[in-house]
Amino acid sequence: MKNIVVLTGAGMSAESGIATFRDANGLWEGHDVMEVASPKGFYNNPELVLDFYNQRRAQLKSVSPNKGHFNLQKLEEYFNMTIITQNVDDLHERAGSSSVLHLHGELRKVRSTKNEILVYNWEEDLVLGDLCEENAQLRPHIVWFGEEVPMIDKAISLVEKADVLVVIGTSMQVYPAAGLVNYIKPKTPIYVIDPNPMVGETDFDNLTIFKTGAGEGTEKLLDCFL
Ligand code: OAD
């Protein structure tokens, strides 16, 4: 069975109603990204940051996977599929995808500020005073700017084994995620689905671009593969 690796970004969830990052001039739901997605931002104003992620976590209850998420799930019947997502939502899982690696963390988890291996499932609001079992404050289980990306080595080894790479809805601006595409085997076919793609047909050998949204683009992908 062929290995398909799919790298997804914020555009994957746009049709579910979750705002992308760079389409809004670097603002994330009205906030400077560094204010809400960096250790310094958390240090300066922990309540603002916790509240920001509380709103994002609560938003998950009112959104649903879109056609793009479901189309990717359909491919699982025919291929050995892995999704590497930069998204912190759980929409791939809710569409039924069974192998999802979250590079930038997950909204529905929190972790200790003292011991990063203490990670907990978390459905409700997280506030100052919510502590881990070692009595340290809990924080969102999100990889903020300036922090290590613990899953990157696993992601690299998956991309190295890909027979096909599909890239959906990412501006390829944030490293190390954006560098993953450089780990493909020579001549591996790459499919990019994005209404405003950051790459051109000549940037890689064997590149196909569907200049469209995730729902329509994944329909085309199914037409190509099934
Ligand atoms: P961006 O907001 O940078 O890029 C979103 C991409 O989605 C753009 O290329 C858009 O053209 C595309 N897009 C918009 N609507 C789409 C649709 N309906 N279907 C498909 N694509 C669409 O988001 P990311 O590249 O994911 O990190 O951003 C990477 C990281 O930067 C995020 O994971 C986040 C952010 O800061 C953290 O939170 C740690």
GROMACS .gro file of C-alpha atoms and ligand atoms in nm:
model
  265
    1MET     CA    1   0.000   0.000   0.000
    2LYS     CA    2   0.131   0.346  -0.090
    3ASN     CA    3   0.221   0.591   0.184
    4ILE     CA    4   0.043   0.925   0.151
    5VAL     CA    5   0.152   1.199   0.387
    6VAL     CA    6  -0.069   1.506   0.409
    7LEU     CA    7   0.062   1.827   0.562
    8THR     CA    8  -0.221   2.060   0.664
    9GLY     CA    9  -0.237   2.417   0.790
   10ALA     CA   10  -0.499   2.668   0.891
   11GLY     CA   11  -0.658   2.676   0.542
   12MET     CA   12  -0.770   2.315   0.599
   13SER     CA   13  -1.012   2.434   0.866
   14ALA     CA   14  -1.110   2.765   0.700
   15GLU     CA   15  -1.425   2.614   0.547
   16SER     CA   16  -1.526   2.501   0.896
   17GLY     CA   17  -1.524   2.867   1.006
   18ILE     CA   18  -1.191   2.878   1.191
   19ALA     CA   19  -0.989   3.186   1.098
   20THR     CA   20  -0.649   3.141   0.932
   21PHE     CA   21  -0.349   3.338   1.058
   22ARG     CA   22  -0.183   3.529   0.780
   23ASP     CA   23  -0.500   3.609   0.587
   24ALA     CA   24  -0.576   3.855   0.868
   25ASN     CA   25  -0.249   4.053   0.851
   26GLY     CA   26  -0.074   3.858   1.122
   27LEU     CA   27  -0.359   3.909   1.364
   28TRP     CA   28  -0.519   3.608   1.521
   29GLU     CA   29  -0.880   3.682   1.614
   30GLY     CA   30  -0.777   4.045   1.662
   31HIS     CA   31  -0.459   3.977   1.861
   32ASP     CA   32  -0.096   4.019   1.769
   33VAL     CA   33   0.021   3.659   1.728
   34MET     CA   34   0.321   3.713   1.959
   35GLU     CA   35   0.092   3.842   2.233
   36VAL     CA   36  -0.101   3.516   2.250
   37ALA     CA   37   0.138   3.257   2.107
   38SER     CA   38   0.476   3.310   2.273
   39PRO     CA   39   0.625   3.235   2.615
   40LYS     CA   40   0.686   3.609   2.660
   41GLY     CA   41   0.320   3.682   2.589
   42PHE     CA   42   0.219   3.426   2.853
   43TYR     CA   43   0.466   3.570   3.104
   44ASN     CA   44   0.343   3.925   3.042
   45ASN     CA   45  -0.027   3.853   3.057
   46PRO     CA   46  -0.115   3.493   3.147
   47GLU     CA   47  -0.485   3.570   3.193
   48LEU     CA   48  -0.516   3.711   2.844
   49VAL     CA   49  -0.341   3.408   2.694
   50LEU     CA   50  -0.545   3.155   2.893
   51ASP     CA   51  -0.864   3.336   2.801
   52PHE     CA   52  -0.763   3.344   2.434
   53TYR     CA   53  -0.715   2.966   2.423
   54ASN     CA   54  -1.030   2.914   2.630
   55GLN     CA   55  -1.220   3.090   2.353
   56ARG     CA   56  -1.049   2.879   2.086
   57ARG     CA   57  -1.124   2.560   2.283
   58ALA     CA   58  -1.488   2.664   2.330
   59GLN     CA   59  -1.513   2.741   1.957
   60LEU     CA   60  -1.438   2.377   1.881
   61LYS     CA   61  -1.780   2.289   2.019
   62SER     CA   62  -1.953   2.500   1.755
   63VAL     CA   63  -1.755   2.397   1.446
   64SER     CA   64  -1.752   2.074   1.248
   65PRO     CA   65  -1.518   1.903   1.005
   66ASN     CA   66  -1.565   2.017   0.644
   67LYS     CA   67  -1.574   1.824   0.318
   68GLY     CA   68  -1.195   1.843   0.294
   69HIS     CA   69  -1.147   1.667   0.627
   70PHE     CA   70  -1.394   1.394   0.527
   71ASN     CA   71  -1.236   1.349   0.185
   72LEU     CA   72  -0.897   1.288   0.344
   73GLN     CA   73  -1.052   1.029   0.571
   74LYS     CA   74  -1.191   0.849   0.263
   75LEU     CA   75  -0.837   0.800   0.132
   76GLU     CA   76  -0.758   0.584   0.435
   77GLU     CA   77  -0.947   0.295   0.279
   78TYR     CA   78  -0.700   0.283  -0.008
   79PHE     CA   79  -0.371   0.416   0.124
   80ASN     CA   80  -0.148   0.415   0.424
   81MET     CA   81  -0.232   0.771   0.529
   82THR     CA   82  -0.071   1.001   0.781
   83ILE     CA   83  -0.178   1.358   0.842
   84ILE     CA   84   0.077   1.596   0.984
   85THR     CA   85  -0.115   1.904   1.091
   86GLN     CA   86  -0.007   2.243   1.216
   87ASN     CA   87  -0.364   2.293   1.335
   88VAL     CA   88  -0.449   2.274   1.702
   89ASP     CA   89  -0.814   2.188   1.640
   90ASP     CA   90  -0.941   1.830   1.639
   91LEU     CA   91  -1.131   1.835   1.309
   92HIS     CA   92  -0.923   1.566   1.137
   93GLU     CA   93  -0.991   1.327   1.425
   94ARG     CA   94  -1.360   1.416   1.427
   95ALA     CA   95  -1.377   1.337   1.054
   96GLY     CA   96  -1.245   0.991   1.141
   97SER     CA   97  -0.879   1.016   1.038
   98SER     CA   98  -0.691   0.768   1.249
   99SER     CA   99  -0.331   0.883   1.213
  100VAL     CA  100  -0.291   1.251   1.294
  101LEU     CA  101   0.029   1.406   1.421
  102HIS     CA  102  -0.014   1.752   1.575
  103LEU     CA  103   0.305   1.948   1.520
  104HIS     CA  104   0.190   2.258   1.708
  105GLY     CA  105  -0.004   2.096   1.991
  106GLU     CA  106  -0.371   2.051   2.066
  107LEU     CA  107  -0.637   2.282   2.206
  108ARG     CA  108  -0.805   2.002   2.395
  109LYS     CA  109  -0.494   1.930   2.599
  110VAL     CA  110  -0.305   2.127   2.863
  111ARG     CA  111   0.031   2.069   3.022
  112SER     CA  112   0.237   2.159   3.324
  113THR     CA  113   0.454   2.473   3.313
  114LYS     CA  114   0.708   2.282   3.524
  115ASN     CA  115   0.722   1.935   3.371
  116GLU     CA  116   0.630   1.917   3.006
  117ILE     CA  117   0.556   1.546   3.011
  118LEU     CA  118   0.257   1.609   3.236
  119VAL     CA  119  -0.013   1.650   2.970
  120TYR     CA  120  -0.386   1.629   3.044
  121ASN     CA  121  -0.703   1.619   2.837
  122TRP     CA  122  -0.895   1.940   2.902
  123GLU     CA  123  -1.244   2.030   2.782
  124GLU     CA  124  -1.338   2.338   2.981
  125ASP     CA  125  -1.177   2.675   3.061
  126LEU     CA  126  -0.823   2.680   3.200
  127VAL     CA  127  -0.761   2.952   3.462
  128LEU     CA  128  -0.481   3.073   3.686
  129GLY     CA  129  -0.473   2.835   3.983
  130ASP     CA  130  -0.539   2.522   3.779
  131LEU     CA  131  -0.239   2.309   3.877
  132CYS     CA  132  -0.067   1.991   3.763
  133GLU     CA  133   0.001   1.703   4.003
  134GLU     CA  134   0.332   1.870   4.089
  135ASN     CA  135   0.148   2.187   4.190
  136ALA     CA  136   0.263   2.399   3.899
  137GLN     CA  137   0.034   2.613   3.685
  138LEU     CA  138  -0.110   2.445   3.377
  139ARG     CA  139  -0.078   2.607   3.034
  140PRO     CA  140  -0.222   2.531   2.691
  141HIS     CA  141  -0.057   2.233   2.518
  142ILE     CA  142   0.045   2.453   2.226
  143VAL     CA  143   0.386   2.503   2.068
  144TRP     CA  144   0.442   2.877   2.089
  145PHE     CA  145   0.683   3.081   1.882
  146GLY     CA  146   1.037   3.034   2.004
  147GLU     CA  147   0.962   2.689   2.152
  148GLU     CA  148   1.091   2.350   2.039
  149VAL     CA  149   0.868   2.143   1.812
  150PRO     CA  150   0.895   1.802   1.982
  151MET     CA  151   0.718   1.611   1.703
  152ILE     CA  152   0.935   1.739   1.420
  153ASP     CA  153   1.170   1.437   1.407
  154LYS     CA  154   0.876   1.201   1.380
  155ALA     CA  155   0.726   1.421   1.109
  156ILE     CA  156   1.052   1.421   0.914
  157SER     CA  157   1.076   1.043   0.920
  158LEU     CA  158   0.716   1.016   0.793
  159VAL     CA  159   0.784   1.258   0.507
  160GLU     CA  160   1.100   1.066   0.415
  161LYS     CA  161   0.888   0.754   0.366
  162ALA     CA  162   0.610   0.925   0.169
  163ASP     CA  163   0.526   0.798  -0.180
  164VAL     CA  164   0.303   1.103  -0.228
  165LEU     CA  165   0.300   1.432  -0.035
  166VAL     CA  166  -0.011   1.649  -0.021
  167VAL     CA  167   0.009   2.001   0.122
  168ILE     CA  168  -0.318   2.175   0.208
  169GLY     CA  169  -0.387   2.528   0.333
  170THR     CA  170  -0.054   2.638   0.471
  171SER     CA  171   0.138   2.952   0.384
  172MET     CA  172   0.466   2.764   0.446
  173GLN     CA  173   0.594   3.058   0.650
  174VAL     CA  174   0.655   2.890   0.984
  175TYR     CA  175   0.959   2.667   1.036
  176PRO     CA  176   1.040   2.391   1.097
  177ALA     CA  177   0.702   2.278   0.955
  178ALA     CA  178   0.760   2.462   0.627
  179GLY     CA  179   1.090   2.278   0.577
  180LEU     CA  180   0.929   1.932   0.589
  181VAL     CA  181   0.872   1.929   0.215
  182ASN     CA  182   1.249   1.921   0.164
  183TYR     CA  183   1.268   1.570   0.313
  184ILE     CA  184   1.079   1.392   0.035
  185LYS     CA  185   1.253   1.126  -0.171
  186PRO     CA  186   1.360   1.256  -0.514
  187LYS     CA  187   1.073   1.267  -0.768
  188THR     CA  188   0.802   1.211  -0.507
  189PRO     CA  189   0.477   1.360  -0.642
  190ILE     CA  190   0.360   1.667  -0.447
  191TYR     CA  191   0.005   1.801  -0.459
  192VAL     CA  192  -0.066   2.148  -0.321
  193ILE     CA  193  -0.422   2.260  -0.248
  194ASP     CA  194  -0.453   2.630  -0.169
  195PRO     CA  195  -0.647   2.917  -0.327
  196ASN     CA  196  -0.339   3.134  -0.285
  197PRO     CA  197  -0.045   2.892  -0.303
  198MET     CA  198   0.300   2.999  -0.189
  199VAL     CA  199   0.471   2.775  -0.443
  200GLY     CA  200   0.476   2.773  -0.823
  201GLU     CA  201   0.472   2.476  -1.062
  202THR     CA  202   0.846   2.509  -1.123
  203ASP     CA  203   0.952   2.511  -0.756
  204PHE     CA  204   0.956   2.132  -0.730
  205ASP     CA  205   0.976   1.841  -0.973
  206ASN     CA  206   0.651   1.655  -1.002
  207LEU     CA  207   0.436   1.929  -0.846
  208THR     CA  208   0.061   1.963  -0.910
  209ILE     CA  209  -0.121   2.268  -0.777
  210PHE     CA  210  -0.497   2.285  -0.722
  211LYS     CA  211  -0.559   2.655  -0.677
  212THR     CA  212  -0.876   2.612  -0.482
  213GLY     CA  213  -1.017   2.561  -0.132
  214ALA     CA  214  -0.970   2.242   0.068
  215GLY     CA  215  -1.313   2.095  -0.007
  216GLU     CA  216  -1.292   2.131  -0.383
  217GLY     CA  217  -0.921   2.051  -0.394
  218THR     CA  218  -0.961   1.724  -0.208
  219GLU     CA  219  -1.242   1.626  -0.450
  220LYS     CA  220  -0.986   1.664  -0.727
  221LEU     CA  221  -0.740   1.462  -0.526
  222LEU     CA  222  -0.993   1.179  -0.494
  223ASP     CA  223  -1.049   1.195  -0.871
  224CYS     CA  224  -0.674   1.156  -0.924
  225PHE     CA  225  -0.621   0.876  -0.673
  226LEU     CA  226  -0.937   0.662  -0.668
  227OAD     P1  227  -0.160   3.061   0.750
  227OAD     O1  228  -0.273   3.146   0.798
  227OAD     O2  229  -0.024   3.119   0.752
  227OAD     O3  230  -0.190   3.015   0.602
  227OAD     C1  231  -0.318   2.971   0.566
  227OAD     C2  232  -0.313   2.922   0.423
  227OAD     O4  233  -0.440   2.868   0.395
  227OAD     C3  234  -0.285   3.032   0.319
  227OAD     O5  235  -0.189   2.987   0.227
  227OAD     C4  236  -0.421   3.052   0.253
  227OAD     O6  237  -0.410   3.088   0.115
  227OAD     C5  238  -0.481   2.913   0.268
  227OAD     N1  239  -0.628   2.906   0.264
  227OAD     C6  240  -0.719   3.000   0.295
  227OAD     N2  241  -0.843   2.953   0.278
  227OAD     C7  242  -0.831   2.823   0.237
  227OAD     C8  243  -0.923   2.719   0.205
  227OAD     N3  244  -1.055   2.739   0.211
  227OAD     N4  245  -0.874   2.600   0.167
  227OAD     C9  246  -0.741   2.578   0.160
  227OAD     N5  247  -0.650   2.672   0.190
  227OAD    C10  248  -0.694   2.793   0.228
  227OAD     O7  249  -0.165   2.925   0.835
  227OAD     P2  250  -0.052   2.816   0.862
  227OAD     O8  251   0.038   2.803   0.744
  227OAD     O9  252  -0.121   2.696   0.912
  227OAD    O10  253   0.127   2.831   1.475
  227OAD    O11  254   0.027   2.882   0.980
  227OAD    C11  255   0.132   2.809   1.039
  227OAD    C12  256   0.141   2.838   1.187
  227OAD    O12  257   0.150   2.976   1.211
  227OAD    C13  258   0.020   2.794   1.265
  227OAD    O13  259   0.023   2.658   1.300
  227OAD    C14  260   0.026   2.879   1.386
  227OAD    C15  261   0.063   3.009   1.321
  227OAD    O14  262   0.121   3.101   1.399
  227OAD    C16  263   0.103   2.825   1.607
  227OAD    O15  264  -0.003   2.857   1.658
  227OAD    C17  265   0.215   2.771   1.687
   0.00000   0.00000   0.00000
